[in-house]
């Protein structure tokens, strides 16, 4: 993430694509188990915020009340479905990294983000 934000700052932020179109709202932040830094957010999307999708904070920018991500709404909406009420497994994290075309950081490979 280009501008490091605290968990408190990220919560309830509007999530927008690079064109400024709203994708959803941050409802949960997941931390990296090793570094303790925010790594993923769970975003409520859809008309009534009923769909939940994971979005990586890599390459995201947080400014004011908005989190801008380098993905469009369709990409986010079609992300692998992961049960958000539990700790993410290594397989789930790997699936999410692959889906978003990201590579897990070398020193943290095999670690799993923790939920806040």
JSON list of C-alpha atoms in Angstrom, two decimals:
[
{"chain": "A", "resi": 1, "resn": "UNK", "atom": "CA", "xyz": [0.00, 0.00, 0.00]},
{"chain": "A", "resi": 2, "resn": "UNK", "atom": "CA", "xyz": [1.47, 3.32, -0.99]},
{"chain": "A", "resi": 3, "resn": "UNK", "atom": "CA", "xyz": [0.21, 5.28, 1.99]},
{"chain": "A", "resi": 4, "resn": "UNK", "atom": "CA", "xyz": [0.24, 3.18, 5.13]},
{"chain": "A", "resi": 5, "resn": "UNK", "atom": "CA", "xyz": [-3.05, 3.54, 6.93]},
{"chain": "A", "resi": 6, "resn": "UNK", "atom": "CA", "xyz": [-4.12, 2.24, 10.29]},
{"chain": "A", "resi": 7, "resn": "UNK", "atom": "CA", "xyz": [-6.91, -0.27, 10.68]},
{"chain": "A", "resi": 8, "resn": "UNK", "atom": "CA", "xyz": [-9.09, 2.44, 12.20]},
{"chain": "A", "resi": 9, "resn": "UNK", "atom": "CA", "xyz": [-8.51, 4.71, 9.19]},
{"chain": "A", "resi": 10, "resn": "UNK", "atom": "CA", "xyz": [-9.41, 1.96, 6.72]},
{"chain": "A", "resi": 11, "resn": "UNK", "atom": "CA", "xyz": [-12.64, 0.85, 8.41]},
{"chain": "A", "resi": 12, "resn": "UNK", "atom": "CA", "xyz": [-15.79, 2.06, 6.63]},
{"chain": "A", "resi": 13, "resn": "UNK", "atom": "CA", "xyz": [-13.75, 3.75, 3.87]},
{"chain": "A", "resi": 14, "resn": "UNK", "atom": "CA", "xyz": [-15.35, 3.95, 0.45]},
{"chain": "A", "resi": 15, "resn": "UNK", "atom": "CA", "xyz": [-13.51, 1.69, -1.98]},
{"chain": "A", "resi": 16, "resn": "UNK", "atom": "CA", "xyz": [-13.12, 3.20, -5.44]},
{"chain": "A", "resi": 17, "resn": "UNK", "atom": "CA", "xyz": [-11.45, 2.17, -8.68]},
{"chain": "A", "resi": 18, "resn": "UNK", "atom": "CA", "xyz": [-8.85, 4.40, -10.32]},
{"chain": "A", "resi": 19, "resn": "UNK", "atom": "CA", "xyz": [-11.58, 6.28, -12.19]},
{"chain": "A", "resi": 20, "resn": "UNK", "atom": "CA", "xyz": [-13.28, 7.20, -8.92]},
{"chain": "A", "resi": 21, "resn": "UNK", "atom": "CA", "xyz": [-16.23, 4.81, -9.32]},
{"chain": "A", "resi": 22, "resn": "UNK", "atom": "CA", "xyz": [-17.39, 3.41, -5.99]},
{"chain": "A", "resi": 23, "resn": "UNK", "atom": "CA", "xyz": [-17.01, -0.35, -5.63]},
{"chain": "A", "resi": 24, "resn": "UNK", "atom": "CA", "xyz": [-18.11, -0.75, -2.02]},
{"chain": "A", "resi": 25, "resn": "UNK", "atom": "CA", "xyz": [-17.18, -0.11, 1.60]},
{"chain": "A", "resi": 26, "resn": "UNK", "atom": "CA", "xyz": [-14.42, -1.59, 3.79]},
{"chain": "A", "resi": 27, "resn": "UNK", "atom": "CA", "xyz": [-16.00, -3.68, 6.53]},
{"chain": "A", "resi": 28, "resn": "UNK", "atom": "CA", "xyz": [-13.04, -5.64, 7.83]},
{"chain": "A", "resi": 29, "resn": "UNK", "atom": "CA", "xyz": [-9.25, -5.42, 7.72]},
{"chain": "A", "resi": 30, "resn": "UNK", "atom": "CA", "xyz": [-6.97, -8.46, 7.69]},
{"chain": "A", "resi": 31, "resn": "UNK", "atom": "CA", "xyz": [-3.41, -8.18, 8.99]},
{"chain": "A", "resi": 32, "resn": "UNK", "atom": "CA", "xyz": [-0.33, -10.09, 7.95]},
{"chain": "A", "resi": 33, "resn": "UNK", "atom": "CA", "xyz": [0.54, -12.57, 10.72]},
{"chain": "A", "resi": 34, "resn": "UNK", "atom": "CA", "xyz": [4.26, -11.79, 10.53]},
{"chain": "A", "resi": 35, "resn": "UNK", "atom": "CA", "xyz": [4.41, -8.02, 10.01]},
{"chain": "A", "resi": 36, "resn": "UNK", "atom": "CA", "xyz": [1.11, -7.08, 11.66]},
{"chain": "A", "resi": 37, "resn": "UNK", "atom": "CA", "xyz": [0.47, -4.66, 8.79]},
{"chain": "A", "resi": 38, "resn": "UNK", "atom": "CA", "xyz": [-2.88, -4.43, 6.98]},
{"chain": "A", "resi": 39, "resn": "UNK", "atom": "CA", "xyz": [-2.74, -6.73, 3.95]},
{"chain": "A", "resi": 40, "resn": "UNK", "atom": "CA", "xyz": [-6.34, -7.37, 2.80]},
{"chain": "A", "resi": 41, "resn": "UNK", "atom": "CA", "xyz": [-9.71, -5.71, 3.27]},
{"chain": "A", "resi": 42, "resn": "UNK", "atom": "CA", "xyz": [-13.13, -7.26, 3.05]},
{"chain": "A", "resi": 43, "resn": "UNK", "atom": "CA", "xyz": [-15.37, -5.03, 0.96]},
{"chain": "A", "resi": 44, "resn": "UNK", "atom": "CA", "xyz": [-19.17, -5.00, 0.98]},
{"chain": "A", "resi": 45, "resn": "UNK", "atom": "CA", "xyz": [-20.43, -4.55, -2.57]},
{"chain": "A", "resi": 46, "resn": "UNK", "atom": "CA", "xyz": [-23.78, -4.74, -4.29]},
{"chain": "A", "resi": 47, "resn": "UNK", "atom": "CA", "xyz": [-26.92, -2.70, -4.07]},
{"chain": "A", "resi": 48, "resn": "UNK", "atom": "CA", "xyz": [-27.42, -3.34, -0.35]},
{"chain": "A", "resi": 49, "resn": "UNK", "atom": "CA", "xyz": [-23.85, -4.32, 0.53]},
{"chain": "A", "resi": 50, "resn": "UNK", "atom": "CA", "xyz": [-24.81, -7.97, 0.70]},
{"chain": "A", "resi": 51, "resn": "UNK", "atom": "CA", "xyz": [-21.83, -9.36, -1.19]},
{"chain": "A", "resi": 52, "resn": "UNK", "atom": "CA", "xyz": [-18.44, -9.56, 0.52]},
{"chain": "A", "resi": 53, "resn": "UNK", "atom": "CA", "xyz": [-15.19, -9.65, -1.44]},
{"chain": "A", "resi": 54, "resn": "UNK", "atom": "CA", "xyz": [-11.54, -9.65, -0.44]},
{"chain": "A", "resi": 55, "resn": "UNK", "atom": "CA", "xyz": [-9.27, -7.00, -1.96]},
{"chain": "A", "resi": 56, "resn": "UNK", "atom": "CA", "xyz": [-5.50, -6.75, -1.50]},
{"chain": "A", "resi": 57, "resn": "UNK", "atom": "CA", "xyz": [-4.01, -3.54, -0.17]},
{"chain": "A", "resi": 58, "resn": "UNK", "atom": "CA", "xyz": [-0.94, -3.93, -2.39]},
{"chain": "A", "resi": 59, "resn": "UNK", "atom": "CA", "xyz": [-0.90, -0.96, -4.79]},
{"chain": "A", "resi": 60, "resn": "UNK", "atom": "CA", "xyz": [-3.89, 0.64, -3.02]},
{"chain": "A", "resi": 61, "resn": "UNK", "atom": "CA", "xyz": [-3.93, 4.28, -1.94]},
{"chain": "A", "resi": 62, "resn": "UNK", "atom": "CA", "xyz": [-5.78, 5.58, 1.10]},
{"chain": "A", "resi": 63, "resn": "UNK", "atom": "CA", "xyz": [-6.66, 9.26, 1.19]},
{"chain": "A", "resi": 64, "resn": "UNK", "atom": "CA", "xyz": [-9.26, 10.82, 3.43]},
{"chain": "A", "resi": 65, "resn": "UNK", "atom": "CA", "xyz": [-12.28, 8.52, 3.52]},
{"chain": "A", "resi": 66, "resn": "UNK", "atom": "CA", "xyz": [-11.47, 6.70, 0.27]},
{"chain": "A", "resi": 67, "resn": "UNK", "atom": "CA", "xyz": [-9.39, 3.66, -0.55]},
{"chain": "A", "resi": 68, "resn": "UNK", "atom": "CA", "xyz": [-8.47, 3.61, -4.25]},
{"chain": "A", "resi": 69, "resn": "UNK", "atom": "CA", "xyz": [-7.58, 0.22, -5.67]},
{"chain": "A", "resi": 70, "resn": "UNK", "atom": "CA", "xyz": [-6.16, -0.75, -9.08]},
{"chain": "A", "resi": 71, "resn": "UNK", "atom": "CA", "xyz": [-9.09, -3.08, -9.88]},
{"chain": "A", "resi": 72, "resn": "UNK", "atom": "CA", "xyz": [-12.51, -2.45, -11.38]},
{"chain": "A", "resi": 73, "resn": "UNK", "atom": "CA", "xyz": [-15.81, -3.47, -9.84]},
{"chain": "A", "resi": 74, "resn": "UNK", "atom": "CA", "xyz": [-16.18, -6.61, -11.98]},
{"chain": "A", "resi": 75, "resn": "UNK", "atom": "CA", "xyz": [-12.76, -7.88, -10.93]},
{"chain": "A", "resi": 76, "resn": "UNK", "atom": "CA", "xyz": [-13.61, -7.41, -7.26]},
{"chain": "A", "resi": 77, "resn": "UNK", "atom": "CA", "xyz": [-17.09, -8.92, -7.57]},
{"chain": "A", "resi": 78, "resn": "UNK", "atom": "CA", "xyz": [-15.73, -12.08, -9.20]},
{"chain": "A", "resi": 79, "resn": "UNK", "atom": "CA", "xyz": [-12.96, -12.70, -6.66]},
{"chain": "A", "resi": 80, "resn": "UNK", "atom": "CA", "xyz": [-12.84, -16.17, -5.08]},
{"chain": "A", "resi": 81, "resn": "UNK", "atom": "CA", "xyz": [-15.43, -16.50, -2.33]},
{"chain": "A", "resi": 82, "resn": "UNK", "atom": "CA", "xyz": [-13.88, -16.89, 1.09]},
{"chain": "A", "resi": 83, "resn": "UNK", "atom": "CA", "xyz": [-15.69, -17.29, 4.40]},
{"chain": "A", "resi": 84, "resn": "UNK", "atom": "CA", "xyz": [-14.97, -13.97, 6.07]},
{"chain": "A", "resi": 85, "resn": "UNK", "atom": "CA", "xyz": [-15.72, -15.13, 9.62]},
{"chain": "A", "resi": 86, "resn": "UNK", "atom": "CA", "xyz": [-12.53, -17.11, 10.05]},
{"chain": "A", "resi": 87, "resn": "UNK", "atom": "CA", "xyz": [-8.77, -16.87, 9.75]},
{"chain": "A", "resi": 88, "resn": "UNK", "atom": "CA", "xyz": [-7.75, -17.17, 6.09]},
{"chain": "A", "resi": 89, "resn": "UNK", "atom": "CA", "xyz": [-6.02, -20.43, 5.22]},
{"chain": "A", "resi": 90, "resn": "UNK", "atom": "CA", "xyz": [-2.80, -20.54, 3.19]},
{"chain": "A", "resi": 91, "resn": "UNK", "atom": "CA", "xyz": [-4.76, -21.97, 0.27]},
{"chain": "A", "resi": 92, "resn": "UNK", "atom": "CA", "xyz": [-7.32, -19.18, 0.40]},
{"chain": "A", "resi": 93, "resn": "UNK", "atom": "CA", "xyz": [-4.60, -16.54, 0.49]},
{"chain": "A", "resi": 94, "resn": "UNK", "atom": "CA", "xyz": [-2.79, -18.21, -2.42]},
{"chain": "A", "resi": 95, "resn": "UNK", "atom": "CA", "xyz": [-6.04, -18.30, -4.44]},
{"chain": "A", "resi": 96, "resn": "UNK", "atom": "CA", "xyz": [-6.64, -14.60, -3.78]},
{"chain": "A", "resi": 97, "resn": "UNK", "atom": "CA", "xyz": [-3.06, -13.61, -4.68]},
{"chain": "A", "resi": 98, "resn": "UNK", "atom": "CA", "xyz": [-3.31, -15.61, -7.93]},
{"chain": "A", "resi": 99, "resn": "UNK", "atom": "CA", "xyz": [-6.69, -14.14, -8.81]},
{"chain": "A", "resi": 100, "resn": "UNK", "atom": "CA", "xyz": [-5.43, -10.57, -8.42]},
{"chain": "A", "resi": 101, "resn": "UNK", "atom": "CA", "xyz": [-2.23, -11.36, -10.32]},
{"chain": "A", "resi": 102, "resn": "UNK", "atom": "CA", "xyz": [-0.02, -10.72, -7.31]},
{"chain": "A", "resi": 103, "resn": "UNK", "atom": "CA", "xyz": [2.86, -12.67, -5.90]},
{"chain": "A", "resi": 104, "resn": "UNK", "atom": "CA", "xyz": [3.03, -13.24, -2.15]},
{"chain": "A", "resi": 105, "resn": "UNK", "atom": "CA", "xyz": [5.95, -11.39, -0.58]},
{"chain": "A", "resi": 106, "resn": "UNK", "atom": "CA", "xyz": [9.02, -13.67, -0.33]},
{"chain": "A", "resi": 107, "resn": "UNK", "atom": "CA", "xyz": [9.69, -13.29, 3.36]},
{"chain": "A", "resi": 108, "resn": "UNK", "atom": "CA", "xyz": [6.04, -13.85, 4.20]},
{"chain": "A", "resi": 109, "resn": "UNK", "atom": "CA", "xyz": [5.24, -16.75, 1.92]},
{"chain": "A", "resi": 110, "resn": "UNK", "atom": "CA", "xyz": [3.29, -19.32, 3.85]},
{"chain": "A", "resi": 111, "resn": "UNK", "atom": "CA", "xyz": [1.96, -16.81, 6.36]},
{"chain": "A", "resi": 112, "resn": "UNK", "atom": "CA", "xyz": [-1.69, -16.08, 6.65]},
{"chain": "A", "resi": 113, "resn": "UNK", "atom": "CA", "xyz": [-3.33, -12.71, 7.32]},
{"chain": "A", "resi": 114, "resn": "UNK", "atom": "CA", "xyz": [-5.07, -12.35, 10.65]},
{"chain": "A", "resi": 115, "resn": "UNK", "atom": "CA", "xyz": [-8.50, -10.84, 10.98]},
{"chain": "A", "resi": 116, "resn": "UNK", "atom": "CA", "xyz": [-9.10, -7.66, 12.94]}
]
